[in-house]
Coordinates of C-alpha atoms and ligand atoms in Angstrom, one line a residue:
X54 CA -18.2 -36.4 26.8
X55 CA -19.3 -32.8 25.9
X56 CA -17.9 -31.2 28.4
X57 CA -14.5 -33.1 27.8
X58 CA -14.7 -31.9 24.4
X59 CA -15.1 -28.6 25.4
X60 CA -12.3 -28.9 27.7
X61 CA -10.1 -30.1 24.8
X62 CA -11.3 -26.9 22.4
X63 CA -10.6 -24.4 24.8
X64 CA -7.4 -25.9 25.1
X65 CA -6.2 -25.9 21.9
X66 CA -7.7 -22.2 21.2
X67 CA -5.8 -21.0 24.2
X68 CA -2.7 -23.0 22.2
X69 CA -3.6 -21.5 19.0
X70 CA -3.5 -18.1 20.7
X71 CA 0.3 -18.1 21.7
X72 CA 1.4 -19.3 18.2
X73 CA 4.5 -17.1 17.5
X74 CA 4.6 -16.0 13.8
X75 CA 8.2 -15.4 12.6
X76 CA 7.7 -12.2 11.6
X77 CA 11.3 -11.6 9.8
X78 CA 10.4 -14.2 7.5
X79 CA 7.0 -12.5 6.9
X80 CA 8.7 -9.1 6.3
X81 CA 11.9 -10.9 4.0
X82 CA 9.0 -12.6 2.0
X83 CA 6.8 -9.3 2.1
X84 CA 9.3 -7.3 -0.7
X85 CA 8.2 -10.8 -3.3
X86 CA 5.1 -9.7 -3.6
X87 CA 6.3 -5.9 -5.3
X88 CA 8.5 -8.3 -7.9
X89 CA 5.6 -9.5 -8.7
X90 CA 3.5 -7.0 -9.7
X91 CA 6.7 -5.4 -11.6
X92 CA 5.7 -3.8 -15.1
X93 CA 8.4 -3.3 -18.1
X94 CA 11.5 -4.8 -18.3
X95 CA 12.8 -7.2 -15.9
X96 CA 16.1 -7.4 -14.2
X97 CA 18.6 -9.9 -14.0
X98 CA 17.9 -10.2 -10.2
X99 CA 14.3 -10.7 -10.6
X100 CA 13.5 -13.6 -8.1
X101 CA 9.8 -14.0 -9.0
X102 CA 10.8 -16.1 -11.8
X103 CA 7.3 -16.9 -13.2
X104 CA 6.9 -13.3 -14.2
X105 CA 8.6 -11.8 -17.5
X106 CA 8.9 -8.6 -19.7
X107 CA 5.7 -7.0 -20.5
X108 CA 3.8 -3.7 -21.2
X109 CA 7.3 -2.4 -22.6
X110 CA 4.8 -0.3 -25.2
X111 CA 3.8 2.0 -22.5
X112 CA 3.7 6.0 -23.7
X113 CA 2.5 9.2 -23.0
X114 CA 0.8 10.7 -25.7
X115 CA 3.4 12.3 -27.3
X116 CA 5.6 9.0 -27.3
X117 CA 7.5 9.6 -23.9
X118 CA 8.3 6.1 -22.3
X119 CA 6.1 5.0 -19.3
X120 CA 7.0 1.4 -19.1
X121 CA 8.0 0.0 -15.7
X122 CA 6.0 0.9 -12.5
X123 CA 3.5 -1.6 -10.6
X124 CA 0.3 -3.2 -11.6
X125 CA -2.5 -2.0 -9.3
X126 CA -3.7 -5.3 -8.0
X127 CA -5.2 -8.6 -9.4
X128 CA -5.2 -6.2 -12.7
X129 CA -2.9 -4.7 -14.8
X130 CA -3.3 -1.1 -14.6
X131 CA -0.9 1.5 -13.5
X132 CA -2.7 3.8 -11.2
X133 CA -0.3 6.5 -10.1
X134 CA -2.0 7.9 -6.8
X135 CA -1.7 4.7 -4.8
X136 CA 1.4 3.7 -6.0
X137 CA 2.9 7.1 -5.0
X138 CA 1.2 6.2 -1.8
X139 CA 2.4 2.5 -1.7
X140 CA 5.6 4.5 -2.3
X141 CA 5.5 6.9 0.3
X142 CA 4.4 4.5 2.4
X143 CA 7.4 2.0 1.8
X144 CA 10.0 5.0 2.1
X145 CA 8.4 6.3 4.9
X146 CA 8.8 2.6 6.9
X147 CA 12.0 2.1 5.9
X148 CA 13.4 5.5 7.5
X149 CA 11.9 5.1 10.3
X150 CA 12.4 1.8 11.1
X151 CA 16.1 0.8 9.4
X152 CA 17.1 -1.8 11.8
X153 CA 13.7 -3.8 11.2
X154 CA 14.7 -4.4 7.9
X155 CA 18.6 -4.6 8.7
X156 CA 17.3 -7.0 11.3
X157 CA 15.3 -9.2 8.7
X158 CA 17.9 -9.0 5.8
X159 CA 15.5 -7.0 3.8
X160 CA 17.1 -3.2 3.5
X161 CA 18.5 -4.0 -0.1
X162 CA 14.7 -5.8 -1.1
X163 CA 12.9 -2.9 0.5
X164 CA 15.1 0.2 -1.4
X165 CA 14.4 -1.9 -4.5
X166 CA 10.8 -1.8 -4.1
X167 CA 11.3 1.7 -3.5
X168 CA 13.2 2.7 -6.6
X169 CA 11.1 0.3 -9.2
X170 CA 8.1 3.0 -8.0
X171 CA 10.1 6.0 -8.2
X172 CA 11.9 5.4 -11.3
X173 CA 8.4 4.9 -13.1
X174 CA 6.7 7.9 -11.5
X175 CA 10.3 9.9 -12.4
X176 CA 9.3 8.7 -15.9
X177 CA 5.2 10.0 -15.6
X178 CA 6.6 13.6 -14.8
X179 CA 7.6 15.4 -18.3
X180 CA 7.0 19.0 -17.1
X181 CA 6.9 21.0 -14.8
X182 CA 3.4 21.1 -14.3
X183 CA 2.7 17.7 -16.6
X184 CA 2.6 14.5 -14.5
X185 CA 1.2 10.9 -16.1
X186 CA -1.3 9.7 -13.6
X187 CA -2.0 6.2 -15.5
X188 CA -1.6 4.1 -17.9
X189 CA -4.2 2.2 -18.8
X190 CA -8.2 1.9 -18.8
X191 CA -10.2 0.0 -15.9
X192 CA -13.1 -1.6 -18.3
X193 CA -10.9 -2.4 -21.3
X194 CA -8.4 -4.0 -18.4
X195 CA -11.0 -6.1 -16.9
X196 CA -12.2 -7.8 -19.6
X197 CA -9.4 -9.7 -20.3
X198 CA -7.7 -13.2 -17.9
X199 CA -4.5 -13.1 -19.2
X200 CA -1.1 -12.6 -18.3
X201 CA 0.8 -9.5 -18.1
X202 CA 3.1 -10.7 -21.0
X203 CA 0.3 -11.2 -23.1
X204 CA -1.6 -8.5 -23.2
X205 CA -2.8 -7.0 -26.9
X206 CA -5.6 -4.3 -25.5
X207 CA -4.9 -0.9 -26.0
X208 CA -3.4 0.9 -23.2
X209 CA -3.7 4.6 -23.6
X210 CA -2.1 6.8 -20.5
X211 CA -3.6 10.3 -19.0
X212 CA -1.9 13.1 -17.5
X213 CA -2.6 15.6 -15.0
X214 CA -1.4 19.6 -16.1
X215 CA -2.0 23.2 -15.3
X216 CA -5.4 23.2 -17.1
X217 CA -6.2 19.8 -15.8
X218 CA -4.9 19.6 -12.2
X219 CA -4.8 16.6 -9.3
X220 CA -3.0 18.7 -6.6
X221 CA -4.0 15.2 -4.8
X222 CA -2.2 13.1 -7.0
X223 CA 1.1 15.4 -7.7
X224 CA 1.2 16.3 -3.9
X225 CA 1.5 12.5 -3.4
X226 CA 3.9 11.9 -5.7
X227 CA 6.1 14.6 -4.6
X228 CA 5.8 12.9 -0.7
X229 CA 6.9 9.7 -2.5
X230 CA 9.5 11.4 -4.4
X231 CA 10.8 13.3 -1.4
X232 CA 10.3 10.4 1.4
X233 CA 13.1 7.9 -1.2
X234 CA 15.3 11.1 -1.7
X235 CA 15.5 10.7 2.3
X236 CA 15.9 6.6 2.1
X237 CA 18.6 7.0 -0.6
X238 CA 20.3 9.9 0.5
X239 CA 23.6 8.1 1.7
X240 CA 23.3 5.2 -0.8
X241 CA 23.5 7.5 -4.0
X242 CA 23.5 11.0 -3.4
X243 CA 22.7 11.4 -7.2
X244 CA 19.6 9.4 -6.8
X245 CA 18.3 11.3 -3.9
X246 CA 18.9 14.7 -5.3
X247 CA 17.3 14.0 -8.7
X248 CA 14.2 13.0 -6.2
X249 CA 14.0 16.2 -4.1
X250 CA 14.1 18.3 -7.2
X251 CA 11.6 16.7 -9.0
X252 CA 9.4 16.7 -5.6
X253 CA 9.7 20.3 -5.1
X254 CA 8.2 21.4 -8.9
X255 CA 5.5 18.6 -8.2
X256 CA 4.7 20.1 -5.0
X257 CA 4.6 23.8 -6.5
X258 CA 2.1 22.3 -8.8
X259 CA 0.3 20.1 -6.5
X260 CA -0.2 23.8 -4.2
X261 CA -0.2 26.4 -7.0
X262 CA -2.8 24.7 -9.4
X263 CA -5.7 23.2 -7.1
X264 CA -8.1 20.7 -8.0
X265 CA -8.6 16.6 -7.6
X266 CA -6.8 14.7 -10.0
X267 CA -9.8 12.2 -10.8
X268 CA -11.9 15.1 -11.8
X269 CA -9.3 15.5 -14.3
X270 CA -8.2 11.7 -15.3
X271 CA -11.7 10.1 -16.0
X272 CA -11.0 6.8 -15.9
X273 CA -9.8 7.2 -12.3
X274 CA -12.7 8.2 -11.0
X275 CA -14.1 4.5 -10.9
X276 CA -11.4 2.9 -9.6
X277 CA -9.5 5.4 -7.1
X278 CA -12.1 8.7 -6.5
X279 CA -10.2 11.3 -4.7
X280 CA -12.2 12.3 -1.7
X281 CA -10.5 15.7 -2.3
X282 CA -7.3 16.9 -1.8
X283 CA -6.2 19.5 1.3
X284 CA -5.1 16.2 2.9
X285 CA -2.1 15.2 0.2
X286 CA -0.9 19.0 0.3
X287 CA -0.4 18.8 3.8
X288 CA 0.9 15.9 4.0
X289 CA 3.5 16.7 1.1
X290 CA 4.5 19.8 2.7
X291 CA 5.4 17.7 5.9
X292 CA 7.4 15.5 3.9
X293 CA 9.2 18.2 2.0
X294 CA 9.7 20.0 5.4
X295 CA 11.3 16.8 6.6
X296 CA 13.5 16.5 3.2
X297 CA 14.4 20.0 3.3
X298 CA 13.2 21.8 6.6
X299 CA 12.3 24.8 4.7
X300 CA 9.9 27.3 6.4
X301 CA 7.8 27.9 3.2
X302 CA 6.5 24.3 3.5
X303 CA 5.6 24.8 6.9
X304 CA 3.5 27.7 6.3
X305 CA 1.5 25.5 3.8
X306 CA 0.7 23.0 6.3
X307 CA -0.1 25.6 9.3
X308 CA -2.4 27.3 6.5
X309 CA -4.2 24.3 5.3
X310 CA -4.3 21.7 8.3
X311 CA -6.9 23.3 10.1
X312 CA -9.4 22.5 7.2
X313 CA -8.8 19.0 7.1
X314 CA -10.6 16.4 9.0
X315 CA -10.3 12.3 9.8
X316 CA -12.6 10.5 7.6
X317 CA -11.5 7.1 7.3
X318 CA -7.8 7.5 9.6
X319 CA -5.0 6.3 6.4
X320 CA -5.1 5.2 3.7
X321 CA -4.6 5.9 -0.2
X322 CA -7.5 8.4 -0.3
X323 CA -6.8 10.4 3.4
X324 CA -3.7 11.2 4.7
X325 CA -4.2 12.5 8.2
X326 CA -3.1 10.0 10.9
X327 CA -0.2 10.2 9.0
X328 CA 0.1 13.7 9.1
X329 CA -0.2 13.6 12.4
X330 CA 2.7 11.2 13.1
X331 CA 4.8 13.3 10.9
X332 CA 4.0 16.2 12.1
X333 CA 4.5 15.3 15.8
X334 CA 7.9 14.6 15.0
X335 CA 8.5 17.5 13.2
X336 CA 7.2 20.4 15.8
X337 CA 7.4 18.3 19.0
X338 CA 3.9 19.7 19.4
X339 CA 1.9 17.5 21.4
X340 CA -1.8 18.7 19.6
X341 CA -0.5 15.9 17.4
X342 CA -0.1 13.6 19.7
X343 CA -3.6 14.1 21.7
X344 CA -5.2 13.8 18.2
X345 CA -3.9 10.4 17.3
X346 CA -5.1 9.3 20.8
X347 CA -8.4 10.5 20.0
X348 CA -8.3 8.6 17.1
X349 CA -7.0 5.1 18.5
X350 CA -8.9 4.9 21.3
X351 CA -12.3 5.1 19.1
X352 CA -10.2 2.7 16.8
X353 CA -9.8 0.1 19.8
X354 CA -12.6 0.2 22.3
X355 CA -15.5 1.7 20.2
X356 CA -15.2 0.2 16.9
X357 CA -17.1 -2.5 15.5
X358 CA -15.1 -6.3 15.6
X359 CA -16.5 -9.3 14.3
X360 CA -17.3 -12.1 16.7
X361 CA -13.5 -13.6 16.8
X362 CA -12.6 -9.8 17.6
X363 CA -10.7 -8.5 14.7
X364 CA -11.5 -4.3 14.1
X365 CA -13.8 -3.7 11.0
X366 CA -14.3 -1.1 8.7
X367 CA -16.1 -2.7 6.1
X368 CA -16.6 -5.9 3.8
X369 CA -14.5 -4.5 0.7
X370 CA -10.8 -5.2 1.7
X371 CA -11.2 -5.3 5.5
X372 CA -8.0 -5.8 6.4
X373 CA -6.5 -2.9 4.1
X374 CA -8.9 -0.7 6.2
X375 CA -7.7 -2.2 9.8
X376 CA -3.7 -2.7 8.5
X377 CA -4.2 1.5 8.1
X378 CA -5.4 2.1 11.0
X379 CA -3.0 -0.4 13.3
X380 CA 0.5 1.5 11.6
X381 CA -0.9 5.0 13.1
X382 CA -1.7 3.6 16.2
X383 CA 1.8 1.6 16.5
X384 CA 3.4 4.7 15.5
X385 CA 1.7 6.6 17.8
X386 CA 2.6 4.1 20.6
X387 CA 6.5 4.4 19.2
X388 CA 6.0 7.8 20.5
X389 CA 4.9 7.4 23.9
X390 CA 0.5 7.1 23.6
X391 CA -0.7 4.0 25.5
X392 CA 2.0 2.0 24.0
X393 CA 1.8 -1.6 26.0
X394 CA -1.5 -1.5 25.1
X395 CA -1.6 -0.2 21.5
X396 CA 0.9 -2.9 20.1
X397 CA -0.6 -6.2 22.7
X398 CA -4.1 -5.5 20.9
X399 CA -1.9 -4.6 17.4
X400 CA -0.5 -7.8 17.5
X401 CA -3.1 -9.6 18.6
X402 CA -5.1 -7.7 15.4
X403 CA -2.1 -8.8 12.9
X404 CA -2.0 -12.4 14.6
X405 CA -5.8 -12.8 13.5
X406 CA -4.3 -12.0 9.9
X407 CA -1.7 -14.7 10.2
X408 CA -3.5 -17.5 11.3
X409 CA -5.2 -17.1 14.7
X410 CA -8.4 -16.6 13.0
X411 CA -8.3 -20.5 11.6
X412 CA -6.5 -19.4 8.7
X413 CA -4.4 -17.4 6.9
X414 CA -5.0 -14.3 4.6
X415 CA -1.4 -13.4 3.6
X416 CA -0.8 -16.2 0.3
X417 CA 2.4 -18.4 1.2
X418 CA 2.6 -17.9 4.9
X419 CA 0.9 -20.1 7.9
X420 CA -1.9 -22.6 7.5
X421 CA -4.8 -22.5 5.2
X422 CA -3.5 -19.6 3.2
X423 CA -5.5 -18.2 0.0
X424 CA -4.7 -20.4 -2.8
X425 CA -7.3 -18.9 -5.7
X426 CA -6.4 -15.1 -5.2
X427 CA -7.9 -12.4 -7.4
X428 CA -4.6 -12.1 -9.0
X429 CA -4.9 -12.2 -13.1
X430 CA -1.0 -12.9 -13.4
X431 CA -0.6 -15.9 -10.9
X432 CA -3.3 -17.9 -11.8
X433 CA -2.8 -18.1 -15.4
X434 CA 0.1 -20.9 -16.5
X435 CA 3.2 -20.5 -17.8
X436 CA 3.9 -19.4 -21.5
X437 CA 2.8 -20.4 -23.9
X438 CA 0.3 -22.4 -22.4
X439 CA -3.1 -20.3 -23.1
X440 CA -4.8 -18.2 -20.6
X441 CA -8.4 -16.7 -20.3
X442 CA -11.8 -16.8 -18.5
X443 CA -11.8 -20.4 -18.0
X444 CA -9.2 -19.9 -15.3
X445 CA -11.3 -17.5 -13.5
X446 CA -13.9 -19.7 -13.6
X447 CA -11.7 -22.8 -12.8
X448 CA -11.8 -24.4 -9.3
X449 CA -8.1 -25.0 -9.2
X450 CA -5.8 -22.9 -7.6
X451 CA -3.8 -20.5 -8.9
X452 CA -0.8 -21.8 -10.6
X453 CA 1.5 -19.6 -9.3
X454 CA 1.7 -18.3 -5.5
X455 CA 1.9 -14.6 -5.6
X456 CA 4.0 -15.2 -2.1
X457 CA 3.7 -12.7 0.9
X458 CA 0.4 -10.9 -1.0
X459 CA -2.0 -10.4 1.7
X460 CA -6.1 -10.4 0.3
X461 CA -8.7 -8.6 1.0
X462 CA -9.9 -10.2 4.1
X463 CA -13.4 -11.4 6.0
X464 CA -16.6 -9.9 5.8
X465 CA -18.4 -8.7 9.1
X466 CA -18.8 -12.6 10.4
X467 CA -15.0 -13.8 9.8
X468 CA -16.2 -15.4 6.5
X469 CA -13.4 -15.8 4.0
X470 CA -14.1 -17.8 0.5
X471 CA -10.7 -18.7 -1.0
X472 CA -11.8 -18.0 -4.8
X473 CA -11.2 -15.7 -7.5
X474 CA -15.0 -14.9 -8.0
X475 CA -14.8 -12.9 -4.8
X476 CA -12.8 -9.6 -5.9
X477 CA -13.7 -7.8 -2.7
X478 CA -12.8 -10.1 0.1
X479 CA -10.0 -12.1 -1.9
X480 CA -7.7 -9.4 -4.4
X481 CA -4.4 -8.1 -3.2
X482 CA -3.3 -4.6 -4.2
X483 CA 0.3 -3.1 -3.6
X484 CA -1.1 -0.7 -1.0
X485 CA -2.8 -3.2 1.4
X486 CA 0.5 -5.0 1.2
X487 CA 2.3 -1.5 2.2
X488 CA 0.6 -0.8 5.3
X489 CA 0.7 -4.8 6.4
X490 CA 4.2 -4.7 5.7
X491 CA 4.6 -1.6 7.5
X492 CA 2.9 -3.4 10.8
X493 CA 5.1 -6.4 10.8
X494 CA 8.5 -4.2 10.2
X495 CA 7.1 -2.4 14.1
X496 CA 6.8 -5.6 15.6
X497 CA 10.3 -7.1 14.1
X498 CA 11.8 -3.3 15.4
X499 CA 10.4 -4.1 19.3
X500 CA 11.9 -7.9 19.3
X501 CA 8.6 -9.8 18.9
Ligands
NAG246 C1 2.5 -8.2 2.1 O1 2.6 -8.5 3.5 C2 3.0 -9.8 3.9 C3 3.2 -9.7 5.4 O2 4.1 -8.8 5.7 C4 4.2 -10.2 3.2 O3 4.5 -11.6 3.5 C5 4.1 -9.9 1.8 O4 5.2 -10.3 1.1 C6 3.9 -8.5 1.6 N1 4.0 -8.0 0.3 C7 4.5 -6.8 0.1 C8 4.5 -6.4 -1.3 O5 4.8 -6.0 0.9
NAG247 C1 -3.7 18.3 -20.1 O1 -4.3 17.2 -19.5 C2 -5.6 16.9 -20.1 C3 -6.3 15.8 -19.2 O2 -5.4 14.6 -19.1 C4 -5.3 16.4 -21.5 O3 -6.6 16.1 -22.1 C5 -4.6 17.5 -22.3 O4 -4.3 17.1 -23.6 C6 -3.4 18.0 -21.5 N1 -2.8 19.1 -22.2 C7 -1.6 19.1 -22.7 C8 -1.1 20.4 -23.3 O5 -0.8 18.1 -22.7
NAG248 C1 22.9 6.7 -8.7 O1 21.8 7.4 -9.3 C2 22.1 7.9 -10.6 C3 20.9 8.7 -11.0 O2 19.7 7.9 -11.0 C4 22.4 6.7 -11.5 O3 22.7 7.2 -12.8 C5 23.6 5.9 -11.0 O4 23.8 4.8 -11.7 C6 23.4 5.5 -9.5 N1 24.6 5.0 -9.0 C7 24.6 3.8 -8.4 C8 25.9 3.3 -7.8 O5 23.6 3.1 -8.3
NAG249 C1 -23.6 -12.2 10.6 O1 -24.3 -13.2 11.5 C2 -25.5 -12.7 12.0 C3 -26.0 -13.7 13.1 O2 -25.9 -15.0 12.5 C4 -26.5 -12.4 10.9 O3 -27.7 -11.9 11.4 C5 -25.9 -11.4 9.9 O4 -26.7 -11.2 8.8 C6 -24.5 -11.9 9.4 N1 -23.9 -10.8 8.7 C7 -23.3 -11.0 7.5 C8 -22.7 -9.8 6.8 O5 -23.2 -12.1 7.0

């Protein structure tokens, strides 16, 4: 009897293993998650309908207009270093891998998503050395459940200037600003020039007045810490390189790249795997390339998985951390290093995500997804139905699905608790989304 049941488990976990997830429909549904975290004025072609107008009172302090943008997460701050990076980030997939999102009907969805980031941080940069970084404060956020739409607390906004630098921050944004100027050069010329100017003064600024931006904008520093900032300058100058192919950016990056170092691969706060990919491309140099096989192979066979064999980093947002980590290495396999087995264990690694593990941490898709995400917005009710800690608290789900977010993900044992209560393992963010998104669009560009 044992044994037979034993039999029959094994069984259905080898069944379980060959699930195929449509990925096109993951990607398609992936751009609903951005709508949703929209700030400002809606659209007419807004198709998260539960959402409205809100925060249309945003300013800088001498009264320019800030509204539009992203909210950070399950809150509703505007923190401008990773959205430029979810930016970036988005931009940066979408060149390189067109036909994944031609494939998946999503190339109009995914420019969007683009442009609602760029128009904002367009908006955030008044000088040219004055850039908004946020709008916003953490605390005063946080101690409110409400809706976007209703929200009374004050909302004050911080900049970054020549006595008060972030080359970290303004370097990002110009990457952001010069990665779109490459997406949208054929669909509106206009667009994309206004981008690659704006880039270049940001990137004079971000090089010619050094210094990390959260050292600058206080508030930051509790929420998104820069680590420091050589990393974003090199980075930027690769992507204005790649917008422009001008030498002087190239001399940045062969001044500064030797100082920088891998500490945690990609992600909002370190830039190198990327750098690397981009810069392979750019030189044909294949230092690049032998770095981000360095790199992957520790990622792969030396670091720590839990027991059902998923890579982790840590118990604060695991997957954000592993997502990071699987783009470089499936970039790195698009250009020749160990590629069978980079994207079999990849997909195997985003599989996990979808459902292999017994559920699913992407809200919407495959079995047993998150229902009580750490998402203020979707788990309040509609207008004008009142909102507030008692939904927080509440063992109902939310009462919206914020569809195609993924959450944080499971602790060092593959423990997951579907509830709002558990901000680590169970908030979504626009940048773990970015890099997941980023992942799929690979696997729907190789025909998986
Ligand atoms: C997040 O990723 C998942 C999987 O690709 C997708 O379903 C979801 O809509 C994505 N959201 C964004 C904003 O990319
Ligand atoms: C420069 O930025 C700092 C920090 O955000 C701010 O306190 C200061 O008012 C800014 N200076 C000007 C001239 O806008
Ligand atoms: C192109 O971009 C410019 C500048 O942002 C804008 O004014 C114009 O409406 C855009 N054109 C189209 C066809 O979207
Ligand atoms: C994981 O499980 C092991 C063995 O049961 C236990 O010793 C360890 O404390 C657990 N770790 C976490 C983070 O729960």
């Amino acid at each position: 009897m044992e044994f037979k049941t034993n039999v029959v488990i094994f069984f259905l976990a080898g069944l379980s293993f060959s699930v195929c997830y449509d990925y096109k429909t993951v990607l398609q549904k992936s751009l609903l998650f951005y709508e949703a975290q929209r700030s400002g004025k809606l659209p007419a072609d807004q198709k998260v309908k539960w959402r409205a107008d809100s925060a249309l009172n945003d300013k800088g302090i001498h009264g320019e207009d800030l509204t539009g943008g992203y909210y950070d997460a399950g809150d509703f701050v505007k923190f401008g270093f990773p959205m430029a990076f979810t930016a970036t980030l988005l931009s940066w997939n979408i060149l390189d891998h067109e036909k994944a999102y031609v494939k998946a009907g999503a190339l109009e969805d995914g420019r969007k998503a683009i442009k609602w980031a760029t128009d904002y941080l367009l908006k955030c940069h008044v000088g040219k050395n004055q850039l908004y970084g946020q709008v916003g404060l953490g605390e005063l956020d946080h101690v409110s459940w409400t809706r976007p739409e209703d929200m009374t607390m004050e909302r004050p906004a911080f900049m970054i200037n020549a006595s008060a630098p972030g080359s970290d921050l303004a370097a990002e944004t110009a990457a952001a600003m010069a990665a779109a100027s490459l997406v949208f050069k054929t669909a509106n010329a206009t667009y994309s020039a206004l981008l690659l100017e704006h880039a270049r003064q940001l990137f004079d600024f971000a090089n010619d007045y050094r210094g990390k931006y959260s050292d600058s904008i206080a508030d930051a520093k509790n929420f998104y810490p820069s680590s420091n900032y050589p990393d974003e300058i090199v980075w930027g100058a690769a992507w204005m390189y790649r917008a422009t192919r001008e030498q002087k950016y190239m001399k940045v990056v062969d001044e500064l790249y030797p100082t920088i170092q891998y500490w945690d691969g990609f992600s909002w706060d370190d830039k190198k795997g990327g750098i690397d990919v981009l810069l392979a491309d750019l030189t044909g140099d294949s230092k690049y390339l032998d770095k981000l096989k360095t790199f992957c192979e520790y990622a792969f066979n030396k670091q720590s998985r839990t027991p059902k064999g998923l890579i982790f980093y840590g118990e604060s947002a695991s997957l954000r951390s592993t997502n990071n980590v699987l783009l470089i290495c499936l970039e790195a396999a698009q250009r020749g290093v160990n590629a069978e087995s980079y994207r079999k264990e990849s997909k195997k690694q985003l599989d996990y995500m979808l459902g292999d593990s017994g559920s699913s941490y992407v809200v919407g898709i495959g079995k047993n997804y998150p229902t009580h995400a750490h998402h203020r917005s979707s788990s309040c009710p509609d207008h004008p139905k009142p909102c507030g800690w008692t939904f927080f608290n509440s063992d109902l789900p939310n009462y919206h699905m914020v569809e195609g977010a993924i959450v944080g993900g499971p602790g060092a044992n593959d423990t997951h608790v579907d509830t709002r209560k558990d901000a680590p393992h169970n908030e979504v963010a626009c940048d773990f989304n970015a890099s997941f998104q980023a992942c799929i669009a690979i696997l729907v560009e190789l025909g998986y």
